PDB file of C-alpha atoms in Angstrom:
ATOM      1  CA  MET Y   1      -0.090  -0.017   0.008  1.00 93.00           C
ATOM      2  CA  ILE Y   2       1.141   3.368  -0.890  1.00 93.00           C
ATOM      3  CA  GLY Y   3       0.242   6.664   0.817  1.00 92.00           C
ATOM      4  CA  LYS Y   4       0.954   9.911  -0.783  1.00 88.00           C
ATOM      5  CA  VAL Y   5       2.097  12.937   1.378  1.00 81.00           C
ATOM      6  CA  ALA Y   6      -1.020  14.708   2.562  1.00 85.00           C
ATOM      7  CA  ARG Y   7      -2.219  17.937   0.818  1.00 91.00           C
ATOM      8  CA  PHE Y   8      -3.788  20.734   3.012  1.00 95.00           C
ATOM      9  CA  GLY Y   9      -6.390  23.071   1.426  1.00 96.00           C
ATOM     10  CA  SER Y  10      -9.110  25.576   2.261  1.00 96.00           C
ATOM     11  CA  SER Y  11     -12.090  24.161   0.011  1.00 97.00           C
ATOM     12  CA  PHE Y  12     -13.924  20.997   1.310  1.00 98.00           C
ATOM     13  CA  LEU Y  13     -16.187  21.214  -1.660  1.00 97.00           C
ATOM     14  CA  GLY Y  14     -13.441  21.415  -4.146  1.00 97.00           C
ATOM     15  CA  ALA Y  15     -11.676  18.417  -2.602  1.00 97.00           C
ATOM     16  CA  MET Y  16     -14.906  16.405  -2.690  1.00 98.00           C
ATOM     17  CA  HIS Y  17     -15.671  17.353  -6.220  1.00 97.00           C
ATOM     18  CA  TYR Y  18     -12.316  16.088  -7.344  1.00 96.00           C
ATOM     19  CA  CYS Y  19     -12.785  12.819  -5.542  1.00 97.00           C
ATOM     20  CA  TYR Y  20     -16.444  12.200  -6.628  1.00 97.00           C
ATOM     21  CA  TYR Y  21     -16.550  13.424 -10.395  1.00 97.00           C
ATOM     22  CA  GLU Y  22     -14.550  12.269 -13.399  1.00 95.00           C
ATOM     23  CA  THR Y  23     -11.810  14.373 -14.781  1.00 92.00           C
ATOM     24  CA  ARG Y  24     -11.271  15.163 -18.401  1.00 92.00           C
ATOM     25  CA  SER Y  25      -8.014  14.931 -20.290  1.00 88.00           C
ATOM     26  CA  ASN Y  26      -7.277  18.503 -19.508  1.00 91.00           C
ATOM     27  CA  HIS Y  27      -7.854  17.782 -15.869  1.00 88.00           C
ATOM     28  CA  SER Y  28     -11.052  19.652 -15.624  1.00 94.00           C
ATOM     29  CA  LEU Y  29     -13.923  18.299 -13.776  1.00 94.00           C
ATOM     30  CA  ASP Y  30     -16.748  16.514 -15.711  1.00 95.00           C
ATOM     31  CA  ARG Y  31     -19.783  16.951 -13.285  1.00 95.00           C
ATOM     32  CA  SER Y  32     -21.974  14.827 -15.614  1.00 96.00           C
ATOM     33  CA  ARG Y  33     -20.115  11.729 -14.690  1.00 95.00           C
ATOM     34  CA  ILE Y  34     -19.313  10.185 -11.393  1.00 96.00           C
ATOM     35  CA  ARG Y  35     -16.116   8.167 -10.591  1.00 94.00           C
ATOM     36  CA  GLY Y  36     -16.020   8.104  -6.758  1.00 96.00           C
ATOM     37  CA  GLU Y  37     -17.773   5.587  -4.698  1.00 97.00           C
ATOM     38  CA  LEU Y  38     -18.535   6.722  -1.103  1.00 98.00           C
ATOM     39  CA  ILE Y  39     -17.177   4.058   1.289  1.00 98.00           C
ATOM     40  CA  TYR Y  40     -16.972   5.975   4.524  1.00 98.00           C
ATOM     41  CA  ALA Y  41     -18.458   8.949   6.235  1.00 98.00           C
ATOM     42  CA  GLN Y  42     -17.641  10.146   9.749  1.00 97.00           C
ATOM     43  CA  HIS Y  43     -19.495  12.810  11.888  1.00 97.00           C
ATOM     44  CA  LEU Y  44     -21.540  13.815   8.732  1.00 97.00           C
ATOM     45  CA  SER Y  45     -25.054  13.223   7.419  1.00 96.00           C
ATOM     46  CA  VAL Y  46     -25.201  11.626   3.987  1.00 97.00           C
ATOM     47  CA  THR Y  47     -27.994  12.666   1.641  1.00 97.00           C
ATOM     48  CA  THR Y  48     -28.792  12.457  -1.977  1.00 97.00           C
ATOM     49  CA  LEU Y  49     -30.299  14.760  -4.635  1.00 96.00           C
ATOM     50  CA  THR Y  50     -31.620  14.627  -8.221  1.00 97.00           C
ATOM     51  CA  ASP Y  51     -29.377  15.970 -10.885  1.00 96.00           C
ATOM     52  CA  ASP Y  52     -30.431  16.108 -14.439  1.00 95.00           C
ATOM     53  CA  ARG Y  53     -26.915  16.946 -15.666  1.00 94.00           C
ATOM     54  CA  LEU Y  54     -25.838  13.370 -14.994  1.00 96.00           C
ATOM     55  CA  ARG Y  55     -25.277  11.098 -18.090  1.00 94.00           C
ATOM     56  CA  THR Y  56     -26.120   8.058 -16.128  1.00 89.00           C
ATOM     57  CA  GLU Y  57     -29.157   5.854 -15.708  1.00 90.00           C
ATOM     58  CA  SER Y  58     -29.711   7.131 -12.061  1.00 92.00           C
ATOM     59  CA  LYS Y  59     -30.002  10.701 -11.781  1.00 95.00           C
ATOM     60  CA  SER Y  60     -29.256  10.710  -8.148  1.00 97.00           C
ATOM     61  CA  ARG Y  61     -26.061  11.871  -6.648  1.00 97.00           C
ATOM     62  CA  LEU Y  62     -24.459  12.665  -3.279  1.00 98.00           C
ATOM     63  CA  ASN Y  63     -25.259  16.016  -1.842  1.00 98.00           C
ATOM     64  CA  LEU Y  64     -21.796  17.202  -1.549  1.00 98.00           C
ATOM     65  CA  GLU Y  65     -22.679  20.793  -1.009  1.00 98.00           C
ATOM     66  CA  ALA Y  66     -24.599  19.795   2.271  1.00 98.00           C
ATOM     67  CA  MET Y  67     -21.444  17.943   3.518  1.00 98.00           C
ATOM     68  CA  ALA Y  68     -18.943  20.633   2.612  1.00 98.00           C
ATOM     69  CA  THR Y  69     -21.116  23.090   4.323  1.00 98.00           C
ATOM     70  CA  THR Y  70     -21.122  21.081   7.596  1.00 97.00           C
ATOM     71  CA  MET Y  71     -17.380  20.610   7.457  1.00 98.00           C
ATOM     72  CA  GLN Y  72     -16.778  24.347   6.495  1.00 97.00           C
ATOM     73  CA  SER Y  73     -18.994  25.531   9.409  1.00 96.00           C
ATOM     74  CA  MET Y  74     -17.052  23.397  11.967  1.00 96.00           C
ATOM     75  CA  ALA Y  75     -13.686  24.597  10.544  1.00 97.00           C
ATOM     76  CA  ALA Y  76     -14.986  28.108  10.939  1.00 97.00           C
ATOM     77  CA  LEU Y  77     -14.826  27.575  14.849  1.00 96.00           C
ATOM     78  CA  ASN Y  78     -10.938  27.727  14.600  1.00 97.00           C
ATOM     79  CA  GLU Y  79     -10.044  30.939  12.905  1.00 95.00           C
ATOM     80  CA  ARG Y  80      -6.193  30.118  13.123  1.00 96.00           C
ATOM     81  CA  THR Y  81      -6.253  27.301  10.965  1.00 96.00           C
ATOM     82  CA  ARG Y  82      -6.212  28.742   7.371  1.00 95.00           C
ATOM     83  CA  LYS Y  83      -6.059  25.370   5.622  1.00 96.00           C
ATOM     84  CA  PRO Y  84      -8.411  22.969   7.449  1.00 97.00           C
ATOM     85  CA  VAL Y  85      -8.748  20.272   4.590  1.00 97.00           C
ATOM     86  CA  TRP Y  86      -6.621  17.260   4.772  1.00 97.00           C
ATOM     87  CA  HIS Y  87      -6.672  15.455   1.471  1.00 97.00           C
ATOM     88  CA  GLN Y  88      -4.999  11.959   1.696  1.00 96.00           C
ATOM     89  CA  SER Y  89      -4.975   9.037  -0.750  1.00 96.00           C
ATOM     90  CA  PHE Y  90      -3.818   5.499  -0.563  1.00 96.00           C
ATOM     91  CA  SER Y  91      -3.347   3.004  -3.507  1.00 95.00           C
ATOM     92  CA  PHE Y  92      -2.873  -0.702  -3.697  1.00 96.00           C
ATOM     93  CA  PRO Y  93      -0.599  -2.624  -6.159  1.00 93.00           C
ATOM     94  CA  ILE Y  94      -2.043  -3.762  -9.526  1.00 93.00           C
ATOM     95  CA  GLY Y  95      -4.276  -6.786  -9.090  1.00 92.00           C
ATOM     96  CA  GLU Y  96      -4.898  -6.185  -5.282  1.00 94.00           C
ATOM     97  CA  CYS Y  97      -8.588  -5.375  -4.721  1.00 93.00           C
ATOM     98  CA  PRO Y  98      -9.338  -5.015  -0.997  1.00 95.00           C
ATOM     99  CA  PRO Y  99     -12.949  -5.410  -0.151  1.00 95.00           C
ATOM    100  CA  ALA Y 100     -14.711  -2.040   1.175  1.00 95.00           C
ATOM    101  CA  GLN Y 101     -14.654  -3.108   4.829  1.00 96.00           C
ATOM    102  CA  VAL Y 102     -10.778  -3.334   4.674  1.00 97.00           C
ATOM    103  CA  MET Y 103     -10.783   0.197   3.403  1.00 97.00           C
ATOM    104  CA  VAL Y 104     -13.207   1.307   6.036  1.00 98.00           C
ATOM    105  CA  GLY Y 105     -10.859  -0.266   8.542  1.00 98.00           C
ATOM    106  CA  ILE Y 106      -8.014   1.620   7.185  1.00 98.00           C
ATOM    107  CA  CYS Y 107     -10.080   4.955   7.363  1.00 98.00           C
ATOM    108  CA  GLN Y 108     -10.920   4.416  10.892  1.00 98.00           C
ATOM    109  CA  SER Y 109      -7.251   3.581  11.743  1.00 98.00           C
ATOM    110  CA  PHE Y 110      -6.205   6.622   9.919  1.00 97.00           C
ATOM    111  CA  ALA Y 111      -8.560   8.878  11.973  1.00 98.00           C
ATOM    112  CA  ARG Y 112      -7.164   7.342  15.259  1.00 97.00           C
ATOM    113  CA  THR Y 113      -3.481   7.566  14.201  1.00 96.00           C
ATOM    114  CA  PHE Y 114      -3.574  11.122  13.095  1.00 96.00           C
ATOM    115  CA  GLY Y 115      -5.720  12.572  15.726  1.00 96.00           C
ATOM    116  CA  MET Y 116      -9.077  12.850  13.638  1.00 97.00           C
ATOM    117  CA  GLU Y 117     -11.524  10.518  15.525  1.00 97.00           C
ATOM    118  CA  ASN Y 118     -13.821  13.279  16.453  1.00 97.00           C
ATOM    119  CA  ASN Y 119     -13.363  15.184  12.877  1.00 98.00           C
ATOM    120  CA  PRO Y 120     -15.676  15.080   9.830  1.00 98.00           C
ATOM    121  CA  MET Y 121     -14.374  12.878   7.225  1.00 98.00           C
ATOM    122  CA  VAL Y 122     -15.423  11.085   3.965  1.00 98.00           C
ATOM    123  CA  ALA Y 123     -13.546   8.529   1.781  1.00 98.00           C
ATOM    124  CA  PHE Y 124     -14.191   7.771  -1.822  1.00 98.00           C
ATOM    125  CA  ARG Y 125     -13.083   4.550  -3.739  1.00 97.00           C
ATOM    126  CA  HIS Y 126     -11.662   4.918  -7.322  1.00 96.00           C
ATOM    127  CA  ARG Y 127     -11.483   2.236 -10.007  1.00 91.00           C
ATOM    128  CA  ASP Y 128     -10.561   4.338 -12.939  1.00 83.00           C
ATOM    129  CA  ARG Y 129      -6.873   3.237 -12.922  1.00 81.00           C
ATOM    130  CA  GLU Y 130      -5.108  -0.110 -13.081  1.00 83.00           C
ATOM    131  CA  HIS Y 131      -4.481  -0.050  -9.356  1.00 89.00           C
ATOM    132  CA  GLU Y 132      -7.232   0.619  -6.938  1.00 94.00           C
ATOM    133  CA  HIS Y 133      -6.961   3.551  -4.519  1.00 96.00           C
ATOM    134  CA  PHE Y 134      -9.135   5.690  -2.343  1.00 97.00           C
ATOM    135  CA  HIS Y 135      -9.119   9.267  -1.184  1.00 97.00           C
ATOM    136  CA  ILE Y 136      -9.941  10.692   2.316  1.00 98.00           C
ATOM    137  CA  VAL Y 137     -11.117  14.281   2.729  1.00 98.00           C
ATOM    138  CA  ALA Y 138     -10.964  15.151   6.332  1.00 98.00           C
ATOM    139  CA  SER Y 139     -11.267  18.289   8.586  1.00 98.00           C
ATOM    140  CA  ARG Y 140      -8.408  19.026  10.733  1.00 97.00           C
ATOM    141  CA  ILE Y 141     -10.755  20.733  13.131  1.00 98.00           C
ATOM    142  CA  ASP Y 142     -12.866  18.555  15.340  1.00 97.00           C
ATOM    143  CA  VAL Y 143     -16.486  19.024  16.437  1.00 95.00           C
ATOM    144  CA  THR Y 144     -15.370  21.535  19.126  1.00 96.00           C
ATOM    145  CA  GLY Y 145     -13.270  23.735  17.102  1.00 96.00           C
ATOM    146  CA  LYS Y 146      -9.910  22.319  18.002  1.00 97.00           C
ATOM    147  CA  ASN Y 147      -7.165  21.560  15.490  1.00 97.00           C
ATOM    148  CA  THR Y 148      -6.347  17.812  16.462  1.00 97.00           C
ATOM    149  CA  ALA Y 149      -4.574  16.729  13.268  1.00 96.00           C
ATOM    150  CA  LYS Y 150      -1.090  15.297  13.629  1.00 91.00           C
ATOM    151  CA  THR Y 151       0.964  16.871  10.765  1.00 82.00           C
ATOM    152  CA  SER Y 152       4.613  16.753  11.937  1.00 76.00           C
ATOM    153  CA  PHE Y 153       6.797  14.521   9.869  1.00 72.00           C
ATOM    154  CA  ASN Y 154       3.847  13.646   7.747  1.00 78.00           C
ATOM    155  CA  TYR Y 155       5.764  11.649   5.100  1.00 82.00           C
ATOM    156  CA  ARG Y 156       7.494   9.469   7.735  1.00 87.00           C
ATOM    157  CA  GLU Y 157       4.146   8.852   9.664  1.00 91.00           C
ATOM    158  CA  VAL Y 158       2.147   8.004   6.508  1.00 92.00           C
ATOM    159  CA  ALA Y 159       4.770   5.410   5.444  1.00 92.00           C
ATOM    160  CA  GLN Y 160       4.792   3.780   8.848  1.00 93.00           C
ATOM    161  CA  PHE Y 161       1.046   3.871   8.869  1.00 95.00           C
ATOM    162  CA  CYS Y 162       1.093   2.066   5.504  1.00 95.00           C
ATOM    163  CA  ARG Y 163       3.373  -0.738   6.785  1.00 95.00           C
ATOM    164  CA  ALA Y 164       1.220  -1.127   9.777  1.00 96.00           C
ATOM    165  CA  MET Y 165      -2.002  -1.499   7.653  1.00 97.00           C
ATOM    166  CA  GLU Y 166      -0.277  -3.989   5.342  1.00 97.00           C
ATOM    167  CA  ASP Y 167       0.455  -6.180   8.432  1.00 96.00           C
ATOM    168  CA  ARG Y 168      -2.868  -5.873   9.955  1.00 96.00           C
ATOM    169  CA  HIS Y 169      -4.926  -6.479   6.874  1.00 97.00           C
ATOM    170  CA  ASP Y 170      -2.401  -8.982   5.126  1.00 96.00           C
ATOM    171  CA  LEU Y 171      -1.938  -6.540   2.123  1.00 96.00           C
ATOM    172  CA  THR Y 172       0.974  -6.663  -0.357  1.00 93.00           C
ATOM    173  CA  PRO Y 173       3.824  -4.542   0.844  1.00 91.00           C
ATOM    174  CA  GLY Y 174       4.273  -1.464  -1.246  1.00 80.00           C
ATOM    175  CA  PRO Y 175       7.780  -0.467  -2.413  1.00 77.00           C
ATOM    176  CA  PRO Y 176       9.711   1.892   0.011  1.00 72.00           C
ATOM    177  CA  THR Y 177       9.300   5.530  -0.676  1.00 63.00           C
ATOM    178  CA  LYS Y 178      12.314   7.782  -1.795  1.00 65.00           C
ATOM    179  CA  ARG Y 179      12.480   9.148   1.708  1.00 62.00           C
ATOM    180  CA  GLU Y 180      12.538   5.695   3.248  1.00 59.00           C
ATOM    181  CA  ARG Y 181      15.336   4.530   1.040  1.00 67.00           C
ATOM    182  CA  GLN Y 182      17.180   7.630   1.973  1.00 69.00           C
ATOM    183  CA  HIS Y 183      16.675   6.968   5.642  1.00 64.00           C
ATOM    184  CA  GLN Y 184      17.592   3.214   5.173  1.00 62.00           C
ATOM    185  CA  SER Y 185      20.950   4.487   3.515  1.00 65.00           C
ATOM    186  CA  SER Y 186      21.518   6.962   6.450  1.00 63.00           C
ATOM    187  CA  ASP Y 187      20.812   4.217   9.002  1.00 55.00           C
ATOM    188  CA  VAL Y 188      23.515   1.913   7.284  1.00 56.00           C
ATOM    189  CA  ALA Y 189      26.027   4.652   7.136  1.00 55.00           C
ATOM    190  CA  VAL Y 190      25.542   5.461  10.868  1.00 54.00           C
ATOM    191  CA  MET Y 191      25.931   1.697  11.573  1.00 57.00           C
ATOM    192  CA  HIS Y 192      29.255   1.485   9.714  1.00 56.00           C
ATOM    193  CA  HIS Y 193      30.478   4.561  11.376  1.00 56.00           C
ATOM    194  CA  HIS Y 194      29.923   3.128  14.774  1.00 57.00           C
ATOM    195  CA  GLU Y 195      31.562  -0.270  13.755  1.00 58.00           C
ATOM    196  CA  LYS Y 196      34.978   1.387  12.904  1.00 55.00           C
ATOM    197  CA  PRO Y 197      35.974   2.203  16.468  1.00 53.00           C
ATOM    198  CA  LEU Y 198      35.088  -1.411  17.507  1.00 48.00           C
ATOM    199  CA  VAL Y 199      37.355  -2.877  14.817  1.00 48.00           C
ATOM    200  CA  GLN Y 200      40.182  -0.617  15.947  1.00 50.00           C
ATOM    201  CA  GLN Y 201      39.616  -1.340  19.528  1.00 50.00           C
ATOM    202  CA  SER Y 202      39.819  -5.142  18.832  1.00 46.00           C
ATOM    203  CA  ASP Y 203      43.134  -4.850  16.937  1.00 50.00           C
ATOM    204  CA  GLU Y 204      44.688  -2.704  19.731  1.00 51.00           C
ATOM    205  CA  ARG Y 205      43.664  -5.241  22.414  1.00 53.00           C
ATOM    206  CA  GLN Y 206      45.495  -8.231  20.784  1.00 53.00           C
ATOM    207  CA  PRO Y 207      48.441  -9.327  22.984  1.00 54.00           C
ATOM    208  CA  ALA Y 208      51.727  -8.242  21.787  1.00 55.00           C
ATOM    209  CA  VAL Y 209      54.255 -10.787  20.652  1.00 51.00           C
ATOM    210  CA  PRO Y 210      57.384 -10.862  22.663  1.00 52.00           C
ATOM    211  CA  LYS Y 211      60.373  -9.184  20.677  1.00 52.00           C
ATOM    212  CA  PRO Y 212      62.736 -12.088  21.041  1.00 49.00           C
ATOM    213  CA  LEU Y 213      60.296 -14.564  19.451  1.00 44.00           C
ATOM    214  CA  ILE Y 214      59.926 -12.204  16.378  1.00 43.00           C
ATOM    215  CA  ARG Y 215      63.560 -12.069  15.964  1.00 47.00           C
ATOM    216  CA  GLN Y 216      63.950 -15.791  16.108  1.00 44.00           C
ATOM    217  CA  ASN Y 217      61.135 -16.181  13.667  1.00 44.00           C
ATOM    218  CA  LYS Y 218      62.914 -13.824  11.169  1.00 44.00           C
ATOM    219  CA  VAL Y 219      66.084 -15.734  11.461  1.00 39.00           C
ATOM    220  CA  GLY Y 220      64.288 -19.040  10.779  1.00 43.00           C
ATOM    221  CA  VAL Y 221      64.923 -20.557  14.198  1.00 39.00           C
TER     222      VAL Y 221
END
């Protein structure tokens, strides 16, 4: 499982539109087609409405505007946080298709790990690429107006979180990220650096050979 470094923004509706609607080749949104499947909602009411613009058999879609309004109103309780939107995505290797309940479990673990158990959150599943993936749109502000999101060293924590989820849900391990490889190289370098004095000490502690014996050996006695 691979987790991208989180992106922080100011528009909940914009983030949810990106996760819910299809994108054109020029990266603009096509609001007449839906690509995101809602798999998880936390501290939010989920409602639907009829939209005749949809080019699908069903003209029903999620009321994203209502959910975004709820998230925005809670975020407004904290005036210090200018970018309350946490947009996170996780992807799986080609051929691995975890069931929805596994993704829900990952979402719940994500909320606990990153301090957002009491924060509004939604997750959308995508199947428009070779590898399945899902997006999380969460508020960094909880229901009381406090910024509870843990964002320090985000890239390290996300990588550690992915390894933990792979073990817990028996998922295929993802390749190490560039930063993980750099840290592994740094750890090896530090290990070698600490090993050198030990080798020198072991050489110094070897008992010295008496000089008379050394002379006899040279002569051939």
